[in-house]
Short mmCIF file of C-alpha atoms in Angstrom, two decimals:
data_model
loop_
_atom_site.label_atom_id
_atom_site.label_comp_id
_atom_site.label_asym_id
_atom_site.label_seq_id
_atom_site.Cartn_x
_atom_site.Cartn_y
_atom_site.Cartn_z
CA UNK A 467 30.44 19.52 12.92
CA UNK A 468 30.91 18.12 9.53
CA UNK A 469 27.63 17.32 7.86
CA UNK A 470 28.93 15.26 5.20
CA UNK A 471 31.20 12.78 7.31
CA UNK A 472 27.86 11.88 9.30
CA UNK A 473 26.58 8.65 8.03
CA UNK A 474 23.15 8.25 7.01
CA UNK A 475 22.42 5.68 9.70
CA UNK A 476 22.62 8.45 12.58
CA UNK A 477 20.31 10.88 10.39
CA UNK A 478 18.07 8.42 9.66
CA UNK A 479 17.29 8.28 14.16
CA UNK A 480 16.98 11.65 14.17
CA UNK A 481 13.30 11.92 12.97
CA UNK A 482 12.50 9.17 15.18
CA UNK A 483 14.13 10.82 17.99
CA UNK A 484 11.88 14.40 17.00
CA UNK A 485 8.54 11.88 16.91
CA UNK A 486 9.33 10.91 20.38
CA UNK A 487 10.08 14.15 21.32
CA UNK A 488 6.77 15.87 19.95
CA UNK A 489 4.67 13.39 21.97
CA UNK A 490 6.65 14.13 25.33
CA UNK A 491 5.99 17.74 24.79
CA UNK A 492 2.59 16.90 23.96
CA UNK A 493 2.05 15.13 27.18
CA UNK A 494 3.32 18.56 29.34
CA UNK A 495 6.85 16.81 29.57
CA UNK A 496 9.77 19.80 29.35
CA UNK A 497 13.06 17.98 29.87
CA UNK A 498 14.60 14.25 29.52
CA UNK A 499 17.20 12.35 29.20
CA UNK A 500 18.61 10.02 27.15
CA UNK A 501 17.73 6.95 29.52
CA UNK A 502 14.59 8.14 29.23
CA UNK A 503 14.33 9.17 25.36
CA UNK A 504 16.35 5.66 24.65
CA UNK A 505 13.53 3.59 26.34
CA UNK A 506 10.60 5.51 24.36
CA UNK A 507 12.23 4.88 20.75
CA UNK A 508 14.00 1.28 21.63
CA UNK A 509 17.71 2.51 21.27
CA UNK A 510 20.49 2.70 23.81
CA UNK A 511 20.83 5.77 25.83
CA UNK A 512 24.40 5.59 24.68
CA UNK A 513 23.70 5.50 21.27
CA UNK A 514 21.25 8.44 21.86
CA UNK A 515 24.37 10.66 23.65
CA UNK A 516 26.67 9.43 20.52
CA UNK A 517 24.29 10.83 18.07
CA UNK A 518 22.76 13.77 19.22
CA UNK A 519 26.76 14.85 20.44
CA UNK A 520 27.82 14.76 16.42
CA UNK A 521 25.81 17.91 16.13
CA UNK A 522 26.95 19.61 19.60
CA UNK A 523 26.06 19.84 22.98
CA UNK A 524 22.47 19.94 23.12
CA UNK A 525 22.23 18.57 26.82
CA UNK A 526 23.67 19.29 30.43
CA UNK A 527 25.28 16.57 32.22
CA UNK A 528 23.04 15.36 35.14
CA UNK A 529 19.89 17.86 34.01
CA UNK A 530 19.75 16.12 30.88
CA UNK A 531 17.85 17.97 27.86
CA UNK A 532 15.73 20.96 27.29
CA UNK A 533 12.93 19.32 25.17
CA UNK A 534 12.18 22.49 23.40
CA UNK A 535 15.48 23.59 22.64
CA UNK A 536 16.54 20.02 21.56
CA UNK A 537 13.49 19.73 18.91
CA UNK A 538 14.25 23.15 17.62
CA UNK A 539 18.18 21.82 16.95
CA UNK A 540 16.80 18.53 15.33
CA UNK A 541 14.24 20.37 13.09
CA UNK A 542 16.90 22.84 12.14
CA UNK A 543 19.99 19.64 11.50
CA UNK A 544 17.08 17.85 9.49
CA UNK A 545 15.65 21.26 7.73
CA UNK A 546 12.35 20.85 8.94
CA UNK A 547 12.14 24.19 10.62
CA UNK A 548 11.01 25.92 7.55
CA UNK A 549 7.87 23.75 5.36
CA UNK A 550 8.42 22.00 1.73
CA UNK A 551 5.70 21.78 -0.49
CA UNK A 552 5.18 18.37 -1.57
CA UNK A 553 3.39 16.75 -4.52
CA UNK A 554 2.02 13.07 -4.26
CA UNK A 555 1.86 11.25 -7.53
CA UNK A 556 -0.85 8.23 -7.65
CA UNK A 557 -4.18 8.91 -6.13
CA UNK A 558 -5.46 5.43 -5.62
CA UNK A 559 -5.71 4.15 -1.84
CA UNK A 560 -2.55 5.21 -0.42
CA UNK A 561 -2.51 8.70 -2.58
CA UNK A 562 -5.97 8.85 -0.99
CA UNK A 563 -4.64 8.81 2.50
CA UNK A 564 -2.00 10.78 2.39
CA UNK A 565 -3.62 13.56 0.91
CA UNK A 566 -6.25 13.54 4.33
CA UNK A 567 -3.02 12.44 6.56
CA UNK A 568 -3.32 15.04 9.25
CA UNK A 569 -0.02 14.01 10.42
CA UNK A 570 2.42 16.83 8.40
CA UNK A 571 0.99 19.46 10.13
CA UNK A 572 3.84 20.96 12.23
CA UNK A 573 6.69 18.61 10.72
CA UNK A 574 7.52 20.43 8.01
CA UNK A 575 5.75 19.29 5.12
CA UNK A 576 2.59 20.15 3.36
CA UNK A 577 0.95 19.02 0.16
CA UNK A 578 0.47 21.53 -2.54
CA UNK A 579 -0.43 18.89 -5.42
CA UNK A 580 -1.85 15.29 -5.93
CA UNK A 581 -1.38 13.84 -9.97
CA UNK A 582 -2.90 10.85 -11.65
CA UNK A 583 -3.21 9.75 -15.25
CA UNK A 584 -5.87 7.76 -14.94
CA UNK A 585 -8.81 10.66 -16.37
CA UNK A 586 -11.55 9.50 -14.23
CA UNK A 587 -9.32 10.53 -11.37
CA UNK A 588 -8.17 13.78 -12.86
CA UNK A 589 -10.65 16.81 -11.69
CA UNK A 590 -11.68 14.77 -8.84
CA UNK A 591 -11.71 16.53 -5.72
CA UNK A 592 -9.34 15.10 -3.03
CA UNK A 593 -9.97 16.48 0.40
CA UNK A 594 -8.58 20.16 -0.10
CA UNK A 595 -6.94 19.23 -3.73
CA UNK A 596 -8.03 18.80 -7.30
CA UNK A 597 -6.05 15.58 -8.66
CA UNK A 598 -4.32 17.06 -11.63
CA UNK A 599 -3.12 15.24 -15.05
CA UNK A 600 0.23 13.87 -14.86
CA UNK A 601 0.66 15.22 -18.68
CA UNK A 602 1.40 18.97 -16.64
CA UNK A 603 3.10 17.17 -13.92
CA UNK A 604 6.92 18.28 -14.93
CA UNK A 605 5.64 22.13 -15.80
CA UNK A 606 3.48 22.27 -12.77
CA UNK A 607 5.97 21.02 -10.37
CA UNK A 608 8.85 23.44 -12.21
CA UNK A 609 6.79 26.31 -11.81
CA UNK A 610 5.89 25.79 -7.87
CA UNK A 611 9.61 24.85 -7.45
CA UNK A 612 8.66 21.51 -5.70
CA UNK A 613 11.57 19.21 -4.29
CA UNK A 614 9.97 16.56 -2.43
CA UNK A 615 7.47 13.84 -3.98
CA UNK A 616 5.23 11.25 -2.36
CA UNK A 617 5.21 7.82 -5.55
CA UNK A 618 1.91 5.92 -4.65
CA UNK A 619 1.33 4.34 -8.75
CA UNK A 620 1.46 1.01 -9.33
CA UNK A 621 5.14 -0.63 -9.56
CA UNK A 622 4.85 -0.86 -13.42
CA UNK A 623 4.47 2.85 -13.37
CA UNK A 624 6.90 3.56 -10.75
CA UNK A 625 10.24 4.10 -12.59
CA UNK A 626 9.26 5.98 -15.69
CA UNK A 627 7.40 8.27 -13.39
CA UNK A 628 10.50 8.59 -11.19
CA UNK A 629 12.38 9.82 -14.55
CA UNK A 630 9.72 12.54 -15.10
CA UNK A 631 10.09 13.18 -11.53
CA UNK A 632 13.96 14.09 -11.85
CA UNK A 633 13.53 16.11 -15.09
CA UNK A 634 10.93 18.31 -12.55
CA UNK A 635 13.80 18.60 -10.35
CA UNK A 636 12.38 16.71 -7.67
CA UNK A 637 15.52 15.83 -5.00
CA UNK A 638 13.45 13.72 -2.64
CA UNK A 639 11.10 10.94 -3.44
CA UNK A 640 9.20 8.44 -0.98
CA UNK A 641 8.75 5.83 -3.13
CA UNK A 642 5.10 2.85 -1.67
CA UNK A 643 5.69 1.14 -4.85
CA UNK A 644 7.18 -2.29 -3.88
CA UNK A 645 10.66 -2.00 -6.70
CA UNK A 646 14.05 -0.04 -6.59
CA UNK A 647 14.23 3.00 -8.48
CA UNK A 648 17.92 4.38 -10.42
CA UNK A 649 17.97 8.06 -9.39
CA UNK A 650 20.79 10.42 -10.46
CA UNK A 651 23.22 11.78 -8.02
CA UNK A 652 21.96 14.47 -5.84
CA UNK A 653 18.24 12.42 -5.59
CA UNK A 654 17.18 10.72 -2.85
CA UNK A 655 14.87 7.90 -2.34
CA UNK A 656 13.62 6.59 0.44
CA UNK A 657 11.54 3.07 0.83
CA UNK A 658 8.45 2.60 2.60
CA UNK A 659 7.11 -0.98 3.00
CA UNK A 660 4.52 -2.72 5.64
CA UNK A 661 6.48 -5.78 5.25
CA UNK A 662 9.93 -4.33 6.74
CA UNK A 663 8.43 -3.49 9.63
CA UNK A 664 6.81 -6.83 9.87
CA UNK A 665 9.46 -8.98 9.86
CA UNK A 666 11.52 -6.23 12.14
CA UNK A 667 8.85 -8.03 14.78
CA UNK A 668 8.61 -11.69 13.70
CA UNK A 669 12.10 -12.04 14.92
CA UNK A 670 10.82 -11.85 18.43
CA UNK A 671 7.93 -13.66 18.55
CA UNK B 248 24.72 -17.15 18.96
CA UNK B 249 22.82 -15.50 21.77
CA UNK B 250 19.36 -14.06 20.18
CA UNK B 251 18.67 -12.08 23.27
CA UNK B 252 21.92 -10.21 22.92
CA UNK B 253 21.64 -8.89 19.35
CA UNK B 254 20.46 -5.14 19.07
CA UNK B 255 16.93 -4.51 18.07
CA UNK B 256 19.01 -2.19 15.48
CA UNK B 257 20.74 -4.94 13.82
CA UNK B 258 17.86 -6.40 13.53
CA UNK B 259 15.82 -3.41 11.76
CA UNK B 260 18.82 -3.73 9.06
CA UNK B 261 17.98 -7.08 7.98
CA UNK B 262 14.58 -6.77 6.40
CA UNK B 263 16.21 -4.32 4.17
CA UNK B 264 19.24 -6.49 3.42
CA UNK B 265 16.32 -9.36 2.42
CA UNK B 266 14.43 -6.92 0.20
CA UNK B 267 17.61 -5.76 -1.29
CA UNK B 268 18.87 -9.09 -1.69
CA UNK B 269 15.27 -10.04 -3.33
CA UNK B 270 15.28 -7.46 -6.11
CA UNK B 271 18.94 -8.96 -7.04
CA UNK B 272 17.53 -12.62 -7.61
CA UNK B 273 14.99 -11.07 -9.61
CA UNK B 274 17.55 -9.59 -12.10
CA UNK B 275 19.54 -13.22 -12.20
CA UNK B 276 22.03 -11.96 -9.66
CA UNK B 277 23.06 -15.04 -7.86
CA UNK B 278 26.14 -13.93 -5.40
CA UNK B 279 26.76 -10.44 -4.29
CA UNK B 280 29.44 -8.66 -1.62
CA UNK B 281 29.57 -6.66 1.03
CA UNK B 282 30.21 -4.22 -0.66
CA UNK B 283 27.41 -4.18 -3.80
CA UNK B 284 25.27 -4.88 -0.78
CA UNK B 285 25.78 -1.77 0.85
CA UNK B 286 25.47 0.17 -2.00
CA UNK B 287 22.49 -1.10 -2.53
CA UNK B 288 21.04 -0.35 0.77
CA UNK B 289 23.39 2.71 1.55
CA UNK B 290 25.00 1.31 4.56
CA UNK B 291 28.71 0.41 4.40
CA UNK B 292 30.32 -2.56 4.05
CA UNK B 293 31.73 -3.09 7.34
CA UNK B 294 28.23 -2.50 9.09
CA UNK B 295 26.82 -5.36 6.85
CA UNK B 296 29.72 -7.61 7.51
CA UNK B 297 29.11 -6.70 11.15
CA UNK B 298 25.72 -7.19 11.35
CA UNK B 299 25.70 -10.78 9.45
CA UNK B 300 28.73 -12.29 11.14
CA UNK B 301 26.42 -11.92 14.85
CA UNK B 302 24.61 -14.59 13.56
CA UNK B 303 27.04 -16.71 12.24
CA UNK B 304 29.71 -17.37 8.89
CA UNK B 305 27.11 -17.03 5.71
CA UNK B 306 29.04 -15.86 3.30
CA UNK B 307 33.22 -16.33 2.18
CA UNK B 308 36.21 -14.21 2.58
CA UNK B 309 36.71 -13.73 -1.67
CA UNK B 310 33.68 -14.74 -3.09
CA UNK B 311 31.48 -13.35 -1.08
CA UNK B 312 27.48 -14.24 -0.38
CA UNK B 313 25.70 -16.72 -2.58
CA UNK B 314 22.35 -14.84 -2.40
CA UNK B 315 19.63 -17.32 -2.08
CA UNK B 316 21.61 -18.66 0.78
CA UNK B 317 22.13 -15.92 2.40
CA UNK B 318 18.09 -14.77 1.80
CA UNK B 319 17.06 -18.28 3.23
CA UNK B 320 19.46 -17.37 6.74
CA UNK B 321 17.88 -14.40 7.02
CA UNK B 322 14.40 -15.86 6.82
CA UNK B 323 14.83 -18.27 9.37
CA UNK B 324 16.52 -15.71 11.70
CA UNK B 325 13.54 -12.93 11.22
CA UNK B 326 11.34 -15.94 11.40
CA UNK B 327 9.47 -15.29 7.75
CA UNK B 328 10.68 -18.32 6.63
CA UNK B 329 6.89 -19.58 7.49
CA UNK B 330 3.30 -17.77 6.47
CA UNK B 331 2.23 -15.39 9.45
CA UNK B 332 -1.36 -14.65 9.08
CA UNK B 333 -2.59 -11.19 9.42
CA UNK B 334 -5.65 -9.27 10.38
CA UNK B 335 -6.44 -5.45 9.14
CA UNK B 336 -8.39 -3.28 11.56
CA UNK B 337 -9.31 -0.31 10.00
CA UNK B 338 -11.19 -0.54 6.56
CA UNK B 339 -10.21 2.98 5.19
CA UNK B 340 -7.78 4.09 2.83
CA UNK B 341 -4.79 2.09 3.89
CA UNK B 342 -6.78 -0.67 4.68
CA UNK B 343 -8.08 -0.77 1.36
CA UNK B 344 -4.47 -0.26 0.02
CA UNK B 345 -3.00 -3.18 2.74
CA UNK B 346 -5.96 -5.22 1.44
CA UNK B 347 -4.64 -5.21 -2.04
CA UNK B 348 -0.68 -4.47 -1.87
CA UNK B 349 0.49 -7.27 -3.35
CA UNK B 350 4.28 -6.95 -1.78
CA UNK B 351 3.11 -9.51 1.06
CA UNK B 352 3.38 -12.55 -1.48
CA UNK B 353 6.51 -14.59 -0.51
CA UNK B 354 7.84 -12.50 2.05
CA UNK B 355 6.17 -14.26 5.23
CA UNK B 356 2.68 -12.26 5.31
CA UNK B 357 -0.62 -13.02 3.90
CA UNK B 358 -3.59 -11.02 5.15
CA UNK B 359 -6.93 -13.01 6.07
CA UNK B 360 -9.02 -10.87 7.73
CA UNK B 361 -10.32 -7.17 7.80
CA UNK B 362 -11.99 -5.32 10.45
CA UNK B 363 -13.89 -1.90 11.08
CA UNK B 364 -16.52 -0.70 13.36
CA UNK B 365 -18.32 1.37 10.86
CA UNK B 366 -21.34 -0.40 9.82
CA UNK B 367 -21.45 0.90 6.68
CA UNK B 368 -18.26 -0.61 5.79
CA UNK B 369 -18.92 -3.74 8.19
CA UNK B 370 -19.83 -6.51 4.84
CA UNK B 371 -18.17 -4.67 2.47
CA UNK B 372 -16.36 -6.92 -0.06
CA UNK B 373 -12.60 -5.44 0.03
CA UNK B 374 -10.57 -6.93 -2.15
CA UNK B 375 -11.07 -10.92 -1.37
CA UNK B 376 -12.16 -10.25 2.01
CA UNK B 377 -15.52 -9.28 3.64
CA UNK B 378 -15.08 -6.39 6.19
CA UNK B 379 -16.00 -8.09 10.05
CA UNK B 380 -17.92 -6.17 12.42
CA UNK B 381 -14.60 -5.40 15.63
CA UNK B 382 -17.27 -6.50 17.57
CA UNK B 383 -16.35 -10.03 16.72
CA UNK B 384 -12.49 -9.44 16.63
CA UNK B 385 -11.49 -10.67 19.99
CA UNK B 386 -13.15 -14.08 19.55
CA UNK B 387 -12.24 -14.39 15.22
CA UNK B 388 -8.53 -13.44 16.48
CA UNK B 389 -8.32 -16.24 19.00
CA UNK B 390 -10.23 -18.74 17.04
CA UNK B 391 -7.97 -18.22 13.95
CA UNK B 392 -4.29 -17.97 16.61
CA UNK B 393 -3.25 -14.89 14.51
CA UNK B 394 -0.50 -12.85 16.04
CA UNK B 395 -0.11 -10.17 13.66
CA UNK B 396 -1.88 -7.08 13.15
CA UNK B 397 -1.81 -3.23 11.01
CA UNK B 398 -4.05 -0.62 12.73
CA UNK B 399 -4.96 1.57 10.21
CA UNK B 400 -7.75 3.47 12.33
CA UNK B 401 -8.26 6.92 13.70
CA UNK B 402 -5.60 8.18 16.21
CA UNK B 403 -8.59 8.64 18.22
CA UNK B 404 -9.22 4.75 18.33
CA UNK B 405 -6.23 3.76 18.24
CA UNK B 406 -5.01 2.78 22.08
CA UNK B 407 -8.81 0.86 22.73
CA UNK B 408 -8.49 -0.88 19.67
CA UNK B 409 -4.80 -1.54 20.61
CA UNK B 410 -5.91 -3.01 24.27
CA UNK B 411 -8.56 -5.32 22.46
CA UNK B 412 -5.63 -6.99 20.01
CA UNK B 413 -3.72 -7.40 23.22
CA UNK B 414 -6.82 -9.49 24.78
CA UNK B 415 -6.95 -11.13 21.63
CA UNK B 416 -3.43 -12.79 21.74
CA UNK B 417 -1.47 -10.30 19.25
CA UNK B 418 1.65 -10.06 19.59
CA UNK B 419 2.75 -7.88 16.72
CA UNK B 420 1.20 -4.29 15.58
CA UNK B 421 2.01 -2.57 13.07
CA UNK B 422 0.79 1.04 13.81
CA UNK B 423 -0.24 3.62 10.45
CA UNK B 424 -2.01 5.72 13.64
CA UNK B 425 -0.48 8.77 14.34
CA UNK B 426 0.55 8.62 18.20
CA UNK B 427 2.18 5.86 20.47
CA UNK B 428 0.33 2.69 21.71
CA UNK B 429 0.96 1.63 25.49
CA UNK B 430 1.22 -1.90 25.12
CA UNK B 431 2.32 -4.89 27.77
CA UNK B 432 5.66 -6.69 27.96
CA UNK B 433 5.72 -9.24 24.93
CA UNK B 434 4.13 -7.37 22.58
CA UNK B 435 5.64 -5.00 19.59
CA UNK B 436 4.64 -2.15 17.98
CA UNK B 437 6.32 -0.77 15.17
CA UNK B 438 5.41 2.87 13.72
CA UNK B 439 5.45 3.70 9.98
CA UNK B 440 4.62 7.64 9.34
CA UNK B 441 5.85 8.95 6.18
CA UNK B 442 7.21 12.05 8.22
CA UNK B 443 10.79 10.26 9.32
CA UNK B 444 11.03 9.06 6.15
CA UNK B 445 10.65 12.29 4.58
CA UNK B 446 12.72 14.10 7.49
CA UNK B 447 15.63 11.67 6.45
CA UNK B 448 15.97 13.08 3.02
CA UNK B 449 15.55 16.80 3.64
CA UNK B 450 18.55 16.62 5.65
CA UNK B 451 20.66 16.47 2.34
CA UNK B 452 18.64 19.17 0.79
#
């Protein structure tokens, strides 16, 4: 196994692949295959065997795979078997929702900090967090050693947040604001928009 | 061209190729590459090449794409090349932050009605719709023929809600809930959890 000749395409199932997992387990389900696991998450069962084989041989042929075991070799490929703090930055709607998400728990995540610099949001309470000013973001994030940030302020905002962001030392950001950001080397950002998924549909209707 | 044929994963990649290809136009970029693409979008060249050429010759060996060609292909092929109308169940936080997201403009979507069961929220002004009572979204579904739905409600309501959209004639969810919807042939579901996306960048932590 060489990590860095694995293209980000293959990584990028992997998560989906744990999600699908998870919910077996949680239905009493123990072991699969990749028929099966390919018909859950919409992707070939050969393309399921060709990805999960770039990290080893995780399954028997003919018994197929050890749910357990599997997970525990995803979570430790993706480095989700320990938990990173994360801070979200923007606590209007979405910064509302992810801060009362119940769906980290488990996954390897866990939010430490929510910031705004709006100051009738900072000191409000927000489920188990007080929103903080952004003008302490970069020392408070330093000090706690955070590497992975949720972006939920407006698009306007978006980029020279991102900068402060970087300075922090933040390596991961999941950017909800609808532009590109420029990131260094070494940071990674990853997308999330409704309308993606959308049109991933309107093709087959 | 045989639509049937084409991977569901091919098409996943070109909602992100549009959106990529989007932000370009926006900075006067009229013609792009493979190549640029893919940087853009962190797949590789080849893949794009790939994935464009199953639907036919848009671009030339040389010079490349000439972008808002290229965008209006991809429109027609994912079928946003029209105005899909949308309903919201779910008038919490994300529905509040669907409600207003302003990234729906242009790209196929436009969002006319929002539901919720809570009759506190039920006549709530959100944005520049009333919240519905779900109690009328069966019939205000069919009367309006929308197809297209986000489910932002509790996990817990998720699957009944689910089955009445399916009675209703929608063919297209897009699920914020945390756990899978059984739904018949015909109908899609797509999940967005911030977990994978998060799980994708930890893995080059």
């Amino acid at each position: 196994m060489n990590a860095d000749k694995i293209p980000d395409i293959i990584i990028g199932r992997l998560p989906i692949y744990l999600r699908a997992l998870q919910r077996m387990v949680d239905k009493g389900i123990q072991t699969t295959s990749s028929q099966e696991l390919g018909e859950r998450v919409g992707i070939s069962a050969a393309q399921i065997r060709k990805d999960i084989s770039q990290f080893g041989e995780f399954g028997k042929q003919g018994t197929g795979y050890r749910i357990p075991f599997l997970m525990d070799k995803l979570r430790e490929i993706l480095k989700v078997d320990r938990i990173w703090d994360v801070a979200v930055v923007g606590a209007g709607d979405i910064g509302h929702a992810l801060a009362r998400y119940q769906g980290f728990v488990d996954r390897g995540f866990r939010i430490v900090m929510v910031f705004d610099n709006d100051q009738s949001k900072v000191g409000e309470q927000l489920g188990e967090f007080v929103v903080k000013d952004t003008s302490v973001m970069i020392e408070e994030l330093q000090k706690a050693d955070i590497k992975v940030a949720m972006l939920t302020v407006p698009a306007t905002a978006a980029q020279e947040v991102t900068d402060m962001l970087v300075k922090a030392g933040i390596k991961a950001i999941l950017n909800y604001a609808p532009i590109s950001l420029n990131v260094p080397e070494g940071v990674y950002v990853q997308h999330t928009d409704p309308v993606t998924h959308l049109q991933r549909m309107t093709y087959y209707l």
